[in-house]
Amino acid sequence: MKTIMTGNEAVARGAYEGGLVFASAYPGTPSTEILENIVNYKDDIYCEWAPNEKVAMEAAIGASVAGVRSMAAMKHVGVNVAADPLFTFAYTGVTGGCVLVSADDPGMHSSQNEQDNRNYAAAARVLMLEPSDSQESKDFMRLGLELSEIFDTPVLLRMTTRVCHSKGLVELGDRVEMPVIPYEKNIKKFVATPANGKVMRKNLVQRLKAMEAYANTAEINKPEYNGDEIGIITSGVSYQYAREVFGDEVSYLKLGMTFPMPMDLIKQFAGKVKKIYVIEEMDPYIENHLKMAGIQFIGKEVIPEYDELNPDIVRKAVFGEREEGIKVSQEAVVRPPTLCAGCPHRGFFYALSKKKNVMITGDIGCYTLGSAPPLSAIDTCFCMGGSISSGHGAAQALRKTGNHDLKVVSVIGDSTFFHSGINSLMDVVYNKGCNTSVILDNRITGMTGHQQNPGTGYTLMGEGTEEVDIPKLCQAIGMKEENIYIVNPNKLDEVNKALDEAMAKDEPTVIITKWPCILKKFSPQDKKEFDLSPKKCSINQDKCKKCKLCVGVGCPAIHSGDNIEIDKVSCTGCAVCKQVCPFNAIEEV
């Protein structure tokens, strides 16, 4: 049976067919839909959202050691977080097969960088597979579980945004029920002390030799000979682009397994063609292997080393020409990303933006959009969970150098706080910091499409569970109860009062803004705790003086033309705009 699937759906299907029993992930575009589709197989696969990628990887490792097939999934930057256990797991090897899915984001469609995680496979020395379409996403996921057990190694399945989200036909198969491998105590294999680690290191080198020998004969490393003039060496979605540009007039070496690199096969292919092009996205990963082998080729001197490739870019790079596309008479409307109408972060950011002498350290999440005009209420953003610790460093530096006028406020979301922000807050409290940490609790993981987190009270599989109480958690790590403020972010007076009091103190303070994401499917608990009854706001044109203060809140529901108007369809009645109008021209209707 065939069906149409995205690459992410196909990875989930491959995990199911491959006999997977345990899956864990932290959501992040472009990887999020993998676990959201694995939950469809929850009768056979236990699955969960982890508070961060390191925890997801460690949980998958534990399931593997216990004797079942397991996986962890994350976006590319998440592998930075998971790298600590991954590198040692490469040493110990597996019991049940284990696959780490890294979803890379060439072109930074929704990421803070576009790192090429093929380098991680080489650095950690784990076997790596690179699918180029949905069918291969399913097949390679299943194959990865098998190879993991055959070579006693974790496998990195490297996806990219285009493969994750594009759709293609996929031939479905049946699930292979794998018997649980009985647990056996094996300290020398799984306890990575230095004495054991030295042996593991030697074993790892031996495994690599076996994996490379397999790579040279593996069917997924496939030569396609169509003549001896030009040969293309490529992998992943770049193979699709190369096929579209060069067609059947050149020869290809399509690499499905790119670590260890099949160098014997590459040399054999190179000896049969007169000119070689290496077509790959982002880093010169394949190129570097060819350079070390002394193979002549054309690559990054014409193929861009950054941004996402496509057939037009490849064609222009190689032939200097661009294929004529469909011409349209109208340009697309430019619509920069912005906080949604009714977003509970807007009121807080509006109030914060009016404070003087404040450095605001931000984090990764939809609230990062608070940096955009007219709010402009975030000054820095580096990584998940980094806002509080970078704010701590800044505040301590300012204190040390005698600059007591500039205050530091750090903002972070609820999911991100659980991800790694809690560690940063511990650092602030324990080391007697003085920045104000703001936890923007919108009752869900908003940016990636509403995944549960430890603060929502529900698991990925839909079961109710114990909710982590953020104020009590803050107290548990040493935050004084009188330094914790809980506010409704839609009420500017509450926010202003909390900010003024917290920023005036020369010790750690926390403000928790608590209101559900306006796009969330409200839980019974939400409906009980918050007044979520439908409301709208409207501008009384007789009272409006066109001062445009309401426009300054940056709400996309407010339109500025001859008159200032509120779009009734977009408005959710948060009433933040009403609070900034000095003429009482905005009314709730």
XYZ file of C-alpha atoms in Angstrom:
589
model
C 0.000 0.000 0.000
C 1.252 3.480 -0.866
C 0.309 6.767 0.725
C 1.534 10.362 0.651
C 3.619 11.414 3.627
C 5.911 14.198 4.709
C 9.417 13.171 5.638
C 8.570 13.592 9.319
C 5.474 11.395 8.996
C 7.605 8.837 7.190
C 10.234 8.821 9.948
C 7.467 8.080 12.445
C 6.176 5.285 10.215
C 9.681 3.866 9.809
C 10.084 3.837 13.573
C 6.811 1.966 13.916
C 7.664 -0.579 11.217
C 11.153 -0.990 12.658
C 9.829 -2.255 15.983
C 10.510 0.903 17.980
C 9.287 0.795 21.585
C 10.489 4.114 23.073
C 10.614 7.646 21.626
C 11.470 10.951 23.245
C 11.963 14.442 21.835
C 11.993 18.145 22.517
C 9.904 20.042 19.947
C 11.675 22.277 17.459
C 11.056 23.117 13.814
C 11.614 21.241 11.513
C 11.546 18.099 13.697
C 8.376 18.600 15.763
C 5.959 16.523 13.675
C 7.988 13.339 14.132
C 6.754 12.777 17.699
C 3.350 14.252 16.837
C 2.977 11.381 14.367
C 4.584 8.709 16.508
C 1.822 9.302 19.048
C -0.506 7.763 16.429
C 1.247 4.457 17.201
C 1.061 4.822 20.981
C -0.430 1.336 21.383
C 2.988 -0.013 20.326
C 5.362 2.878 21.038
C 5.678 4.729 24.321
C 6.403 8.382 23.462
C 6.975 11.568 25.424
C 8.078 15.176 25.238
C 11.245 15.674 27.270
C 12.097 18.968 28.982
C 15.163 19.286 26.746
C 17.133 17.405 24.103
C 19.782 16.074 26.492
C 17.074 14.455 28.580
C 15.421 13.038 25.461
C 18.730 11.511 24.347
C 19.488 10.110 27.790
C 16.019 8.573 28.081
C 16.437 6.920 24.672
C 19.839 5.625 25.771
C 18.304 4.123 28.900
C 15.593 2.393 26.873
C 18.250 0.989 24.534
C 20.330 -0.348 27.425
C 17.150 -1.934 28.816
C 16.870 -3.915 25.577
C 14.345 -2.198 23.309
C 14.664 -0.141 20.142
C 14.535 3.584 20.863
C 14.913 7.003 19.292
C 15.344 10.658 20.180
C 14.379 13.495 17.821
C 15.305 17.154 17.822
C 16.203 20.077 15.585
C 19.823 20.704 14.732
C 20.648 23.091 17.583
C 19.152 20.572 20.000
C 21.996 18.196 19.200
C 24.316 20.720 20.836
C 22.366 20.122 24.044
C 22.337 16.337 23.558
C 25.975 16.087 22.526
C 27.230 15.262 26.016
C 25.509 11.859 26.310
C 25.773 11.213 22.543
C 29.560 11.244 22.469
C 29.859 8.753 25.319
C 27.033 6.608 23.918
C 29.160 6.254 20.773
C 31.805 4.686 23.019
C 29.540 2.308 24.945
C 27.393 1.187 22.044
C 23.814 -0.009 22.318
C 21.724 -2.960 23.345
C 18.479 -2.224 21.511
C 18.951 -0.217 18.318
C 18.936 3.557 18.883
C 18.545 6.382 16.353
C 19.038 10.088 16.941
C 17.114 12.161 14.394
C 18.713 15.541 13.733
C 16.507 17.855 11.654
C 18.800 20.512 10.202
C 17.467 23.846 8.961
C 19.446 25.147 5.952
C 18.382 28.721 5.300
C 17.311 29.259 8.911
C 13.584 29.149 8.202
C 12.971 28.997 11.942
C 16.344 28.839 13.656
C 19.092 30.980 15.093
C 21.807 29.345 12.969
C 22.101 26.769 10.176
C 24.756 24.417 11.546
C 25.459 21.292 9.489
C 25.067 18.328 11.830
C 26.813 15.924 9.496
C 29.873 17.173 11.332
C 28.453 15.772 14.568
C 28.422 12.236 13.180
C 32.083 12.514 12.281
C 32.986 14.151 15.598
C 31.071 11.641 17.726
C 31.964 8.779 15.353
C 28.457 7.426 14.915
C 27.016 5.942 11.751
C 25.027 8.519 9.734
C 22.234 8.140 7.185
C 20.886 10.925 4.939
C 17.487 10.361 3.255
C 16.585 12.449 0.208
C 12.784 11.995 0.181
C 9.866 10.634 2.197
C 10.289 7.005 1.079
C 13.911 7.033 2.176
C 12.989 8.785 5.415
C 10.857 5.784 6.314
C 13.286 3.185 4.980
C 16.391 4.771 6.510
C 14.734 5.104 9.924
C 13.993 1.416 9.888
C 17.442 0.597 8.510
C 19.062 2.785 11.142
C 17.559 0.716 13.949
C 18.892 -2.440 12.318
C 22.385 -1.041 11.662
C 22.542 0.283 15.207
C 22.282 -3.247 16.530
C 24.521 -4.790 13.845
C 27.395 -2.347 14.477
C 26.705 -1.701 18.171
C 26.463 2.055 17.637
C 23.902 4.843 17.879
C 22.860 6.031 14.408
C 22.363 9.656 13.407
C 19.528 10.104 10.893
C 20.166 13.514 9.358
C 17.049 15.189 7.963
C 16.759 18.711 6.539
C 13.788 21.085 6.435
C 12.910 20.342 2.803
C 12.877 16.575 3.388
C 11.037 16.939 6.717
C 8.181 18.972 5.273
C 7.918 17.892 1.624
C 5.457 15.173 0.711
C 5.989 12.090 -1.404
C 4.666 8.609 -2.044
C 5.664 6.047 0.568
C 5.260 2.292 0.336
C 4.046 1.070 3.709
C 5.194 -2.129 5.360
C 4.282 -4.167 8.399
C 5.665 -3.677 11.860
C 8.468 -6.014 12.870
C 7.940 -7.035 16.469
C 11.378 -7.232 18.023
C 11.836 -9.336 21.152
C 13.107 -7.419 24.154
C 16.802 -8.191 24.614
C 17.167 -9.489 28.182
C 18.993 -7.036 30.409
C 22.440 -8.140 31.464
C 24.599 -6.254 33.908
C 27.681 -5.170 31.933
C 29.745 -2.632 33.805
C 32.680 -2.731 31.400
C 30.395 -1.839 28.486
C 28.162 0.806 30.046
C 30.120 2.449 32.877
C 32.331 5.021 31.183
C 35.067 5.407 33.758
C 38.516 6.194 32.352
C 39.677 2.590 32.702
C 36.669 1.256 30.799
C 36.671 4.217 28.427
C 40.156 3.435 27.129
C 38.949 -0.013 26.066
C 35.760 1.425 24.617
C 37.821 3.850 22.531
C 39.746 1.002 20.919
C 36.506 -0.865 20.277
C 35.046 2.239 18.678
C 37.923 2.419 16.192
C 37.361 -1.223 15.262
C 33.641 -0.625 14.801
C 34.382 2.310 12.516
C 36.439 0.070 10.237
C 33.570 -2.391 10.029
C 31.086 0.406 9.330
C 33.262 1.855 6.560
C 33.563 -1.571 4.944
C 29.764 -1.785 4.998
C 29.442 1.750 3.579
C 31.464 0.748 0.510
C 29.000 -2.018 -0.349
C 25.738 -0.645 1.077
C 22.893 -0.440 -1.439
C 21.992 3.037 -0.181
C 25.335 4.324 -1.518
C 24.281 4.032 -5.114
C 26.270 4.795 -8.307
C 24.127 5.646 -11.350
C 26.267 5.548 -14.507
C 25.031 7.548 -17.516
C 28.304 8.300 -19.283
C 31.874 9.257 -18.404
C 31.946 13.027 -19.015
C 30.430 14.351 -15.764
C 29.911 12.697 -12.386
C 27.886 14.190 -9.498
C 28.630 13.175 -5.919
C 25.806 14.219 -3.626
C 23.587 13.291 -0.681
C 20.235 14.136 0.908
C 17.874 16.531 -0.817
C 20.776 17.877 -2.925
C 20.461 14.680 -4.976
C 16.936 15.737 -5.975
C 18.148 19.172 -7.038
C 21.027 17.657 -9.032
C 18.688 15.230 -10.805
C 16.359 18.081 -11.750
C 19.211 20.165 -13.190
C 21.372 17.502 -14.872
C 18.748 14.851 -15.706
C 19.939 11.529 -17.132
C 22.882 12.989 -19.050
C 25.435 12.643 -16.242
C 26.452 9.977 -13.764
C 25.658 10.162 -10.059
C 27.007 8.765 -6.838
C 24.132 9.184 -4.403
C 25.344 8.729 -0.845
C 22.723 7.547 1.655
C 25.313 6.705 4.312
C 27.780 9.543 4.766
C 29.626 8.500 7.894
C 31.830 6.609 7.742
C 32.331 7.829 4.187
C 32.602 5.058 1.543
C 35.973 6.192 0.217
C 36.698 3.055 -1.835
C 33.385 3.481 -3.637
C 34.025 7.192 -4.158
C 37.471 6.531 -5.645
C 36.003 3.883 -7.902
C 33.330 6.323 -9.134
C 35.883 9.132 -9.566
C 37.992 6.868 -11.769
C 35.128 6.394 -14.222
C 34.220 10.045 -14.957
C 36.254 12.926 -16.392
C 34.825 15.798 -14.328
C 33.280 15.643 -10.846
C 30.859 18.068 -9.223
C 30.115 17.808 -5.487
C 26.644 19.185 -4.817
C 25.762 19.478 -1.129
C 23.996 21.973 1.140
C 25.861 24.049 3.685
C 29.307 22.813 4.778
C 31.872 21.238 2.403
C 31.425 17.946 4.243
C 31.740 15.538 1.301
C 34.263 17.868 -0.281
C 36.656 17.624 2.621
C 36.715 13.848 2.366
C 37.525 14.092 -1.348
C 40.264 16.632 -0.707
C 41.885 14.322 1.842
C 41.835 11.552 -0.780
C 43.395 13.814 -3.433
C 40.362 13.619 -5.742
C 39.906 16.588 -8.105
C 36.406 18.108 -8.211
C 34.344 21.305 -8.504
C 32.304 22.170 -5.436
C 32.033 25.124 -3.100
C 33.860 27.429 -5.487
C 30.543 27.515 -7.387
C 27.950 25.950 -5.019
C 26.960 28.334 -2.153
C 28.178 27.362 1.295
C 25.216 28.948 3.055
C 21.420 29.102 2.743
C 19.148 26.379 1.386
C 19.850 25.119 -2.125
C 17.243 24.613 -4.839
C 17.437 23.627 -8.531
C 17.639 27.264 -9.666
C 20.620 27.952 -7.416
C 22.407 24.793 -8.571
C 21.688 25.556 -12.240
C 22.899 29.146 -11.883
C 26.017 28.024 -9.987
C 27.051 25.383 -12.526
C 25.807 26.785 -15.845
C 25.492 30.485 -15.045
C 21.902 30.522 -16.213
C 18.532 30.702 -14.520
C 15.429 28.933 -15.812
C 12.544 31.236 -16.657
C 9.790 30.974 -14.087
C 6.166 32.060 -14.111
C 5.932 35.850 -14.101
C 3.311 37.545 -11.950
C 2.244 41.155 -12.091
C 1.819 41.599 -8.337
C 4.427 41.377 -5.623
C 3.630 39.368 -2.510
C 2.665 41.495 0.477
C 5.560 41.792 2.897
C 4.307 40.701 6.317
C 7.024 40.548 8.954
C 6.476 38.112 11.820
C 4.816 39.636 14.854
C 3.182 38.651 18.114
C -0.397 37.510 17.448
C -3.386 39.703 18.200
C -4.265 38.896 21.795
C -0.832 37.386 22.562
C -0.417 37.524 26.350
C 3.228 38.563 25.920
C 2.296 41.888 24.295
C 1.083 43.648 27.425
C 4.184 42.674 29.349
C 6.563 43.707 26.569
C 4.718 47.013 26.110
C 5.156 47.837 29.801
C 8.792 46.706 29.787
C 9.579 48.746 26.676
C 8.619 51.927 28.551
C 11.159 51.370 31.317
C 14.338 53.421 31.132
C 17.900 52.168 31.556
C 17.114 48.500 31.075
C 19.110 45.790 29.298
C 16.749 42.976 28.274
C 18.231 39.531 27.635
C 15.905 37.284 25.627
C 15.510 33.624 24.769
C 14.272 31.302 21.995
C 10.498 31.243 21.524
C 7.665 33.176 19.914
C 8.251 35.856 22.540
C 11.546 36.587 20.742
C 9.267 38.638 18.492
C 9.165 41.137 21.347
C 12.416 42.391 19.816
C 10.548 43.675 16.742
C 9.349 47.287 16.442
C 7.404 49.002 17.837
C 7.996 47.079 21.079
C 11.774 46.532 20.595
C 11.829 44.978 24.058
C 14.576 42.375 23.683
C 18.259 43.277 23.320
C 19.951 39.849 23.064
C 19.044 36.288 22.085
C 21.565 33.454 21.923
C 20.136 30.029 22.694
C 17.484 28.033 24.533
C 17.603 28.782 28.242
C 20.376 31.343 27.895
C 18.476 34.533 28.723
C 18.634 34.245 32.506
C 22.283 33.188 32.696
C 23.450 35.785 30.162
C 21.426 38.365 32.084
C 23.113 37.204 35.278
C 26.539 37.667 33.743
C 25.642 41.126 32.510
C 24.149 42.183 35.855
C 27.174 40.969 37.809
C 29.512 42.783 35.423
C 27.536 45.999 35.793
C 27.516 45.629 39.574
C 31.257 44.927 39.639
C 32.045 47.987 37.519
C 29.820 50.266 39.556
C 27.091 50.808 36.971
C 24.063 50.653 39.226
C 21.783 52.669 36.946
C 21.426 50.058 34.203
C 19.090 47.242 35.284
C 18.953 43.796 33.669
C 15.681 41.989 32.951
C 15.771 38.463 31.478
C 12.740 36.993 29.688
C 12.060 33.321 29.034
C 9.036 31.154 28.173
C 7.586 28.421 30.358
C 8.777 25.532 28.163
C 12.193 27.125 27.758
C 12.385 27.639 31.510
C 11.891 23.903 31.983
C 14.307 23.183 29.095
C 17.359 24.715 30.772
C 16.309 28.095 32.172
C 15.863 26.537 35.609
C 19.604 25.807 35.689
C 20.306 29.432 34.870
C 18.006 30.639 37.642
C 19.810 28.374 40.096
C 23.024 30.094 39.030
C 21.478 33.509 39.693
C 20.157 32.573 43.142
C 23.183 30.638 44.328
C 25.664 33.268 43.192
C 23.672 36.170 44.671
C 22.765 37.767 41.335
C 20.606 40.832 40.872
C 18.807 40.488 37.523
C 15.034 40.218 37.277
C 13.988 36.957 35.592
C 10.604 36.958 33.867
C 8.944 33.627 33.084
C 6.305 34.137 30.391
C 3.931 31.276 31.197
C 1.399 30.955 28.389
C 0.420 27.451 29.529
C 1.866 25.645 26.458
C 4.930 25.400 24.204
C 3.696 28.067 21.806
C 6.193 28.585 19.007
C 6.422 24.988 17.825
C 2.662 24.452 17.676
C 1.386 23.742 21.196
C 3.252 20.794 22.632
C 2.819 19.875 26.274
C 5.583 20.648 28.761
C 6.031 19.912 32.476
C 3.942 22.964 33.331
C 0.785 22.077 31.382
C -0.494 19.037 33.253
C -0.827 16.723 30.237
C 1.490 14.181 28.560
C 2.095 13.765 24.821
C -0.175 10.712 24.900
C -3.019 12.819 26.329
C -2.952 11.645 29.918
C -3.392 14.046 32.818
C -0.316 14.264 35.037
C 1.273 16.212 37.869
C 1.943 19.802 36.802
C 5.189 21.447 37.886
C 4.325 24.535 39.948
C 6.675 27.259 38.710
C 6.472 29.549 41.798
C 7.125 26.616 44.137
C 9.960 25.432 41.903
C 11.543 28.872 42.139
C 11.224 28.807 45.916
C 12.699 25.313 46.035
C 15.954 26.530 44.496
C 16.228 29.382 46.968
C 14.228 32.290 45.533
C 12.635 34.298 48.354
C 8.844 34.104 48.327
C 8.556 37.901 48.649
C 10.685 38.261 45.485
C 8.279 36.239 43.306
C 5.541 38.218 41.539
C 2.701 36.587 39.631
C 0.846 38.890 37.257
C -1.794 38.932 34.533
C 0.252 40.245 31.569
C -2.844 41.806 30.003
C -3.177 44.176 32.978
C -0.550 46.880 32.554
C -0.899 48.245 36.105
C -0.051 44.826 37.534
C 2.912 44.429 35.222
C 4.253 47.939 35.905
C 3.961 47.522 39.669
C 5.764 44.180 39.604
C 8.524 45.476 37.309
C 9.121 48.581 39.427
C 9.340 46.612 42.661
C 11.444 43.775 41.264
C 13.924 46.009 39.438
C 14.404 48.175 42.525
C 15.855 45.254 44.488
C 19.540 44.384 44.475
C 18.893 40.654 44.685
C 17.312 37.944 42.515
C 13.676 38.528 41.633
C 11.212 36.607 39.478
C 8.083 37.798 37.694
C 5.754 35.113 36.344
C 3.244 36.294 33.758
C 0.430 33.791 33.546
C -2.192 33.765 30.786
C -2.926 31.118 28.108
C -1.685 31.500 24.539
C -4.608 32.955 22.621
C -4.326 30.231 19.956
C -4.382 27.394 22.471
C -7.154 24.834 22.701
C -8.110 25.748 26.234
C -8.092 22.917 28.756
C -10.824 22.565 31.397
C -8.251 23.890 33.857
C -7.668 26.991 31.698
C -11.400 27.692 31.496
C -11.698 27.370 35.251
C -8.674 29.537 36.120
C -8.925 32.348 33.538
C -11.728 34.563 32.220
C -11.608 33.448 28.583
C -15.081 34.618 27.571
C -15.172 36.120 24.034
C -14.547 39.879 23.961
C -13.811 42.534 21.344
C -12.529 46.103 21.419
C -13.618 48.955 19.206
C -12.504 52.556 18.718
C -15.071 55.327 19.262
C -14.140 57.619 16.363
C -15.787 60.615 18.059
C -13.354 60.333 20.977
C -10.267 59.261 19.012
C -7.650 62.040 18.639
C -5.417 59.943 16.327
C -2.507 60.183 18.757
C -1.598 56.604 17.689
C -0.517 55.534 21.168
C -2.634 52.406 20.655
C -0.667 51.633 17.471
C 2.437 51.560 19.659
C 1.372 48.292 21.288
C 2.112 46.608 17.948
C -1.149 44.666 17.715
C -1.843 43.409 14.159
C -5.571 43.939 14.772
C -5.074 47.738 14.910
C -5.015 49.451 11.519
C -3.737 52.972 10.981
C -5.078 54.965 8.034
C -7.316 58.009 7.811
C -8.824 56.592 10.986
C -7.369 54.260 13.582
C -9.505 51.113 13.567
C -9.571 47.691 15.206
C -10.237 44.678 13.016
C -13.140 42.881 14.685
C -12.130 39.523 13.248
C -8.572 39.641 14.588
C -9.294 41.327 17.918
C -9.501 39.004 20.921
C -10.429 41.655 23.480
C -7.221 41.521 25.528
C -7.784 45.273 26.058
C -4.094 46.186 26.236
C -4.756 48.932 23.668
C -7.641 50.249 25.772
C -5.279 50.772 28.700
C -2.868 52.967 26.738
C -5.532 55.261 25.240
C -5.516 58.609 27.147
C -8.895 59.631 25.716
C -10.936 56.535 26.647
C -11.702 56.110 22.958
C -11.303 52.323 23.011
C -14.276 50.464 24.351
C -14.991 46.812 25.013
C -17.991 45.667 22.973
